[in-house]
Tab-separated table of C-alpha atoms in Angstrom:
chain	number	residue	atom	x	y	z
G	1	MET	CA	72.134	180.072	99.959
G	2	LYS	CA	74.597	180.289	102.622
G	3	HIS	CA	72.329	180.439	105.548
G	4	THR	CA	70.306	177.803	104.115
G	5	THR	CA	73.113	175.238	104.025
G	6	ARG	CA	74.048	176.144	107.456
G	7	LEU	CA	70.541	175.192	108.567
G	8	SER	CA	70.613	172.066	106.767
G	9	LEU	CA	73.971	171.239	108.166
G	10	SER	CA	72.523	171.801	111.637
G	11	PHE	CA	69.346	169.765	111.236
G	12	ASN	CA	71.392	166.732	110.014
G	13	ARG	CA	73.863	166.966	112.873
G	14	ILE	CA	70.790	167.349	115.127
G	15	ALA	CA	69.208	164.250	113.384
G	16	ALA	CA	72.367	162.330	113.448
G	17	ALA	CA	72.670	163.122	117.283
G	18	GLY	CA	69.285	162.018	118.055
G	19	ARG	CA	69.600	158.525	118.668
G	20	ASP	CA	72.676	158.976	120.979
G	21	ALA	CA	71.057	161.737	122.929
G	22	LEU	CA	67.820	159.538	123.599
G	23	ALA	CA	70.194	156.487	124.593
G	24	SER	CA	72.187	158.868	126.844
G	25	ALA	CA	68.791	160.069	128.628
G	26	VAL	CA	67.575	156.480	128.837
G	27	ALA	CA	70.780	154.738	130.107
G	28	GLY	CA	71.289	157.861	132.442
G	29	ALA	CA	67.933	157.055	134.292
G	30	LEU	CA	68.626	153.443	134.279
G	31	ALA	CA	72.076	153.849	135.818
G	32	TRP	CA	70.292	156.072	138.782
G	33	LEU	CA	67.466	153.487	139.538
G	34	LEU	CA	70.564	150.438	139.472
G	35	ALA	CA	72.793	152.429	141.775
G	36	SER	CA	69.933	153.294	144.092
G	37	GLY	CA	68.520	149.675	144.053
G	38	LEU	CA	71.764	147.800	144.625
G	39	PHE	CA	73.892	150.268	146.702
G	40	GLY	CA	71.374	152.385	148.426
G	41	HIS	CA	72.665	155.385	147.136
G	42	THR	CA	70.238	158.321	147.550
G	43	HIS	CA	71.781	160.530	145.049
G	44	PRO	CA	73.868	158.388	142.710
G	45	VAL	CA	74.970	161.391	140.449
G	46	PHE	CA	77.982	159.996	139.403
G	47	ALA	CA	76.114	156.844	137.787
G	48	ILE	CA	73.828	158.878	135.563
G	49	VAL	CA	76.990	161.265	134.604
G	50	THR	CA	79.048	158.456	133.608
G	51	ALA	CA	76.131	156.833	131.440
G	52	ILE	CA	75.931	160.345	129.978
G	53	VAL	CA	79.433	160.660	129.212
G	54	CYS	CA	80.043	157.116	127.774
G	55	LEU	CA	77.007	157.506	125.384
G	56	ALA	CA	77.086	161.105	124.208
G	57	PRO	CA	76.665	161.837	120.891
G	58	GLY	CA	79.861	162.620	118.537
G	59	LEU	CA	82.232	159.849	120.365
G	60	PRO	CA	84.198	157.778	118.139
G	61	ASN	CA	83.881	154.531	120.226
G	62	HIS	CA	81.234	154.369	123.194
G	63	GLY	CA	82.937	151.128	124.427
G	64	ARG	CA	86.346	152.924	124.645
G	65	GLN	CA	85.062	155.708	126.553
G	66	ALA	CA	83.238	153.654	128.939
G	67	VAL	CA	86.744	151.518	129.872
G	68	GLY	CA	88.614	154.858	129.814
G	69	ILE	CA	86.122	156.719	132.545
G	70	MET	CA	86.261	153.372	134.961
G	71	LEU	CA	90.259	153.551	134.469
G	72	GLY	CA	90.523	157.132	135.089
G	73	VAL	CA	88.221	157.216	138.288
G	74	ALA	CA	90.163	154.079	139.735
G	75	ILE	CA	93.434	155.853	139.428
G	76	GLY	CA	92.289	159.067	140.711
G	77	ILE	CA	90.713	157.560	143.676
G	78	LEU	CA	93.663	155.342	144.358
G	79	MET	CA	96.181	158.344	144.299
G	80	GLY	CA	93.723	160.490	146.453
G	81	GLU	CA	93.538	157.643	149.009
G	82	LEU	CA	97.423	157.558	149.005
G	83	ALA	CA	97.311	161.307	149.560
G	84	LEU	CA	95.218	160.875	152.453
G	85	LEU	CA	97.613	158.889	154.171
G	86	VAL	CA	99.820	162.045	154.754
G	87	PRO	CA	99.199	162.956	158.462
G	88	ASP	CA	96.632	165.629	158.948
G	89	SER	CA	99.009	167.120	161.391
G	90	LEU	CA	101.381	167.785	158.618
G	91	MET	CA	98.503	169.601	156.605
G	92	GLY	CA	97.648	172.367	159.118
G	93	ALA	CA	98.393	175.358	156.885
G	94	GLY	CA	96.123	175.595	153.979
G	95	ALA	CA	98.928	175.998	151.456
G	96	LEU	CA	100.155	172.628	152.362
G	97	ALA	CA	96.687	171.138	151.932
G	98	LEU	CA	96.497	172.716	148.315
G	99	LEU	CA	99.834	171.512	147.695
G	100	ARG	CA	98.990	167.841	148.555
G	101	MET	CA	95.638	168.053	146.337
G	102	SER	CA	98.106	169.563	143.498
G	103	GLY	CA	100.328	166.678	143.697
G	104	ALA	CA	97.855	163.953	143.692
G	105	VAL	CA	96.224	165.655	140.477
G	106	LEU	CA	99.692	165.819	138.912
G	107	CYS	CA	100.435	162.229	139.531
G	108	SER	CA	97.117	161.003	138.644
G	109	ILE	CA	97.025	162.799	135.399
G	110	LEU	CA	100.535	161.541	134.631
G	111	ILE	CA	99.856	157.869	135.212
G	112	ALA	CA	96.612	158.140	133.424
G	113	SER	CA	98.269	159.498	130.426
G	114	ALA	CA	101.064	156.692	130.376
G	115	PHE	CA	98.140	154.444	129.015
G	116	GLY	CA	98.002	156.544	125.652
G	117	LEU	CA	93.790	156.597	125.991
G	118	PRO	CA	91.688	159.505	125.271
G	119	ALA	CA	91.698	162.454	127.192
G	120	VAL	CA	88.822	161.591	129.228
G	121	VAL	CA	91.029	159.219	131.055
G	122	PRO	CA	93.538	161.683	132.743
G	123	ILE	CA	90.665	164.277	133.044
G	124	GLN	CA	88.570	161.648	134.983
G	125	ALA	CA	91.635	160.678	137.028
G	126	GLY	CA	92.787	164.335	138.038
G	127	VAL	CA	88.832	165.026	139.146
G	128	SER	CA	88.513	162.023	141.141
G	129	ALA	CA	91.739	162.864	143.056
G	130	VAL	CA	90.395	166.160	143.658
G	131	LEU	CA	86.859	164.760	145.019
G	132	VAL	CA	88.406	162.293	147.273
G	133	LEU	CA	90.361	164.963	148.975
G	134	ALA	CA	87.873	167.511	148.922
G	135	MET	CA	84.693	165.521	149.700
G	136	GLY	CA	86.490	162.461	152.013
G	137	PRO	CA	86.811	159.204	150.393
G	138	GLU	CA	83.423	157.858	152.348
G	139	ASN	CA	81.589	160.391	149.736
G	140	ALA	CA	84.019	160.113	146.758
G	141	GLY	CA	86.033	157.075	147.004
G	142	TRP	CA	84.808	153.613	146.724
G	143	HIS	CA	81.382	155.228	146.856
G	144	ARG	CA	82.014	157.082	143.778
G	145	MET	CA	83.662	154.022	142.077
G	146	GLN	CA	80.232	151.911	142.664
G	147	ASP	CA	78.289	154.570	140.782
G	148	VAL	CA	80.899	154.942	137.992
G	149	PHE	CA	80.877	151.073	137.604
G	150	VAL	CA	77.089	150.991	137.112
G	151	GLY	CA	76.863	154.052	134.673
G	152	ALA	CA	79.661	152.520	132.639
G	153	GLY	CA	78.234	149.200	132.685
G	154	VAL	CA	74.999	150.682	131.538
G	155	GLY	CA	76.969	152.589	128.975
G	156	LEU	CA	78.458	149.362	127.634
G	157	LEU	CA	75.323	147.561	127.782
G	158	PHE	CA	73.715	150.134	125.291
G	159	SER	CA	76.423	150.706	122.816
G	160	GLN	CA	77.780	147.189	122.645
G	161	ILE	CA	74.521	145.154	122.653
G	162	LEU	CA	71.193	146.864	122.820
G	163	LEU	CA	72.277	150.028	120.458
G	164	THR	CA	75.325	148.879	118.738
G	165	PRO	CA	75.559	151.416	115.887
G	166	ASP	CA	76.326	150.197	112.409
G	167	PRO	CA	79.707	151.019	111.460
G	168	LEU	CA	79.128	151.382	107.722
G	169	ARG	CA	76.206	153.872	108.291
G	170	GLN	CA	78.547	155.813	110.659
G	171	VAL	CA	80.903	156.291	107.576
G	172	ASP	CA	78.521	157.057	105.181
G	173	GLY	CA	77.328	159.702	107.388
G	174	ALA	CA	80.467	161.397	107.759
G	175	MET	CA	81.219	161.187	104.078
G	176	HIS	CA	77.422	162.655	103.411
G	177	ASN	CA	78.069	165.850	105.378
G	178	LEU	CA	81.771	166.215	103.803
G	179	LEU	CA	80.405	165.933	100.357
G	180	LEU	CA	77.644	168.394	101.326
G	181	ARG	CA	79.893	170.861	102.407
G	182	ILE	CA	82.106	170.311	99.278
G	183	GLY	CA	79.106	170.742	97.041
G	184	THR	CA	78.176	173.799	98.711
G	185	ALA	CA	82.090	175.194	98.010
G	186	LEU	CA	81.911	174.088	94.476
G	187	LYS	CA	78.319	175.840	93.883
G	188	THR	CA	79.913	179.141	95.402
G	189	ALA	CA	83.064	178.692	93.432
G	190	ALA	CA	80.618	178.291	90.257
G	191	SER	CA	78.964	181.655	90.979
G	192	ALA	CA	82.482	183.370	91.702
G	193	VAL	CA	83.717	182.341	88.126
G	194	GLN	CA	80.132	183.462	86.721
G	195	ASN	CA	80.323	186.972	88.049
G	196	ALA	CA	84.229	187.131	88.129
G	197	ASP	CA	83.822	187.771	91.869
G	198	PRO	CA	87.251	187.243	93.813
G	199	THR	CA	85.191	187.750	97.137
G	200	LYS	CA	83.149	184.772	96.130
G	201	ALA	CA	85.960	182.705	95.578
G	202	ASP	CA	87.453	183.478	99.038
G	203	THR	CA	84.127	182.180	100.301
G	204	ALA	CA	84.232	179.123	98.520
G	205	LEU	CA	87.920	178.470	99.579
G	206	GLY	CA	86.614	179.312	103.535
G	207	LEU	CA	84.116	176.407	102.968
G	208	ILE	CA	86.571	173.879	101.506
G	209	MET	CA	88.765	174.789	104.719
G	210	GLN	CA	85.992	174.077	107.045
G	211	ALA	CA	85.531	170.744	105.368
G	212	GLN	CA	88.642	169.592	107.026
G	213	GLU	CA	86.615	169.470	110.096
G	214	ASP	CA	84.261	167.090	108.380
G	215	LEU	CA	87.311	164.936	107.168
G	216	VAL	CA	88.759	164.869	110.957
G	217	LEU	CA	85.329	163.273	111.898
G	218	LEU	CA	85.244	160.833	108.903
G	219	ARG	CA	88.890	159.904	109.702
G	220	ASP	CA	87.391	159.188	113.462
G	221	GLY	CA	84.339	157.443	112.136
G	222	ALA	CA	86.590	155.151	110.228
G	223	ASP	CA	88.692	154.483	112.993
G	224	ALA	CA	85.483	153.540	115.216
G	225	ALA	CA	84.367	151.120	112.241
G	226	ARG	CA	87.553	149.331	112.409
G	227	TYR	CA	87.284	149.391	116.149
G	228	ALA	CA	83.821	147.982	116.121
G	229	ALA	CA	84.459	145.447	113.472
G	230	ARG	CA	87.080	143.880	116.207
G	231	TRP	CA	85.358	144.566	119.450
G	232	SER	CA	81.461	144.431	118.806
G	233	LEU	CA	79.316	141.676	117.770
G	234	ARG	CA	77.684	143.577	114.811
G	235	GLY	CA	81.024	144.546	113.712
G	236	ARG	CA	82.646	141.109	113.744
G	237	LEU	CA	79.702	139.521	111.640
G	238	ALA	CA	80.776	142.050	108.602
G	239	ALA	CA	84.494	142.697	109.606
G	240	GLY	CA	85.888	142.464	105.903
G	241	PRO	CA	83.291	144.777	104.343
G	242	VAL	CA	83.358	146.847	106.975
G	243	THR	CA	87.154	147.609	107.007
G	244	ALA	CA	87.449	147.685	103.461
G	245	ALA	CA	84.539	150.482	103.299
G	246	ALA	CA	86.243	152.515	105.823
G	247	ASP	CA	89.551	152.340	104.151
G	248	GLN	CA	88.221	153.411	100.853
G	249	SER	CA	85.990	156.199	102.129
G	250	GLU	CA	89.030	157.238	104.093
G	251	HIS	CA	91.242	157.515	100.885
G	252	ASP	CA	88.365	159.031	98.774
G	253	ALA	CA	87.812	161.286	101.389
G	254	ILE	CA	91.290	162.744	101.523
G	255	ARG	CA	91.651	163.110	97.873
G	256	ILE	CA	88.523	164.766	97.628
G	257	CYS	CA	89.446	167.362	100.299
G	258	ALA	CA	92.860	167.733	98.826
G	259	ALA	CA	91.601	168.327	95.014
G	260	ALA	CA	88.975	170.691	96.454
G	261	LEU	CA	91.445	172.801	98.230
G	262	LEU	CA	93.940	172.862	95.286
G	263	LEU	CA	91.167	174.036	92.959
G	264	GLY	CA	89.678	176.566	95.508
G	265	ASP	CA	93.108	178.359	95.842
G	266	ALA	CA	93.835	178.283	92.238
G	267	LEU	CA	90.386	179.524	91.332
G	268	HIS	CA	90.916	182.357	93.922
G	269	GLU	CA	94.237	183.233	92.612
G	270	ALA	CA	93.058	183.374	88.958
G	271	LEU	CA	90.196	185.814	89.714
G	272	ARG	CA	92.129	187.767	92.004
G	273	GLN	CA	94.563	188.559	88.730
G	274	GLY	CA	91.852	189.355	86.858
G	275	SER	CA	91.958	186.455	84.316
G	276	ARG	CA	89.195	186.060	81.867
G	277	GLN	CA	87.286	182.891	82.937
G	278	PRO	CA	87.136	179.872	80.564
G	279	PRO	CA	83.673	179.007	78.780
G	280	GLY	CA	81.675	176.259	80.278
G	281	LEU	CA	83.669	176.288	83.801
G	282	ALA	CA	80.941	177.817	85.630
G	283	SER	CA	78.566	175.490	84.626
G	284	HIS	CA	80.724	172.403	84.984
G	285	LEU	CA	81.826	173.519	88.782
G	286	GLN	CA	77.896	173.803	89.164
G	287	MET	CA	77.557	170.192	87.941
G	288	LEU	CA	80.134	169.030	90.178
G	289	GLY	CA	78.550	170.737	93.042
G	290	ALA	CA	75.384	169.078	92.274
G	291	ARG	CA	77.279	165.546	92.225
G	292	ALA	CA	78.754	166.101	95.576
G	293	SER	CA	75.614	167.311	97.214
G	294	GLY	CA	73.852	163.951	95.908
G	295	LYS	CA	71.343	165.665	93.266
G	296	ALA	CA	73.062	165.232	90.284
G	297	GLY	CA	71.072	163.354	87.444
G	298	ASN	CA	72.232	160.480	85.015
G	299	ASP	CA	72.141	163.265	82.100
G	300	ILE	CA	75.285	165.044	83.850
G	301	LEU	CA	78.111	163.361	81.766
G	302	PRO	CA	81.744	163.302	83.172
G	303	TYR	CA	83.997	165.851	82.416
G	304	ARG	CA	87.172	164.425	80.571
G	305	LYS	CA	90.661	166.108	80.506
G	306	GLY	CA	90.856	168.365	77.287
G	307	SER	CA	87.276	168.570	76.850
G	308	PRO	CA	86.325	171.584	74.465
G	309	THR	CA	83.550	172.734	76.911
G	310	ILE	CA	86.207	173.887	79.085
G	311	GLY	CA	89.140	175.886	77.544
G	312	LEU	CA	91.555	176.115	80.432
G	313	THR	CA	94.556	177.251	78.024
G	314	ASP	CA	95.066	180.474	79.858
G	315	PRO	CA	98.247	179.970	82.186
G	316	ALA	CA	96.118	181.357	85.100
G	317	TRP	CA	93.683	178.533	84.762
G	318	LEU	CA	96.148	175.773	84.103
G	319	PRO	CA	96.547	174.679	87.932
G	320	LEU	CA	92.764	173.898	88.055
G	321	ILE	CA	93.221	170.875	85.596
G	322	SER	CA	94.576	168.538	87.925
G	323	PRO	CA	92.043	168.762	90.650
G	324	LEU	CA	89.034	168.947	88.284
G	325	ASP	CA	90.277	165.789	87.050
G	326	ILE	CA	90.309	164.363	90.355
G	327	LEU	CA	86.882	165.723	91.282
G	328	ASN	CA	85.555	164.587	87.898
G	329	LYS	CA	86.836	160.745	88.756
G	330	MET	CA	85.777	160.811	92.489
G	331	LEU	CA	82.428	162.425	93.080
G	332	PRO	CA	80.221	160.304	90.870
G	333	THR	CA	81.685	156.950	92.436
G	334	THR	CA	81.790	158.466	96.088
G	335	CYS	CA	78.510	160.411	96.295
G	336	VAL	CA	76.410	159.113	99.307
G	337	LYS	CA	72.788	159.585	99.987
G	338	SER	CA	71.592	161.133	103.161
G	339	PRO	CA	71.824	158.439	106.027
G	340	PRO	CA	68.413	157.293	107.001
């Protein structure tokens, strides 16, 4: 079951990345053709690389990535050109030439970091400075900047006009992956209770810990949705609902992850102490797992605090009451279907 879930998550991620991967391939080819046609570059490698970097899957915002790349490259080229103003007569020794390159990289990265933009900006700045000094300005200076402008322009064309992502779909997809992981953890927890197995409880706790990765992706997606609501045409048309949905999804995801973590920790501790499991707890955890995975039916009734079906009276099991209440309230209203 564990391996099946991992395969399912992998296939879901591949499917989610398919659109951006196809856009990267097509945009890269278009950027190559444009750079060759407009500037006569025989091998416009930087154009195709820039288009791919701008549209690669997993980026919270493709538009910001494109702008960041252009800014980073411009800073790096400028610092490289300034470093070349140092007379070559002073760079006779190899150690001094290396020191000049290191100084240019240091200044480029520091200046690029001052803008507070993603890591791609200082990275591109440092790399551009190195290329200018290593390959010369005629091969890596303005020549590279032209390719980067073409690649970033094509990336902006695809991300902001031709293939503008649906912000709500981004958030729903991230929530789906998070709930799938939480659902698997809850089902594993149910098996742990049923078999009084602390090892399985530890496995369930590990799955919940891994869900923090999905929470980070969801928060990035929520930020991207808010950004798209301000800076893309599609987002502006639905700015109110998009922002509200992003805020609500982020709030719900944080509460679900926190409750699941508390539940997993308390469950592991109770089983480790050898406490007798309450009747009905395993089946209820199984139902919660089904809800989180989006496979629950209408016949599953929500748990209510103090329900006689789960006798959480042993002091070792009392810490489960609060997280169970939260998950019962949240999961039926936040379950989402797999994104189309």
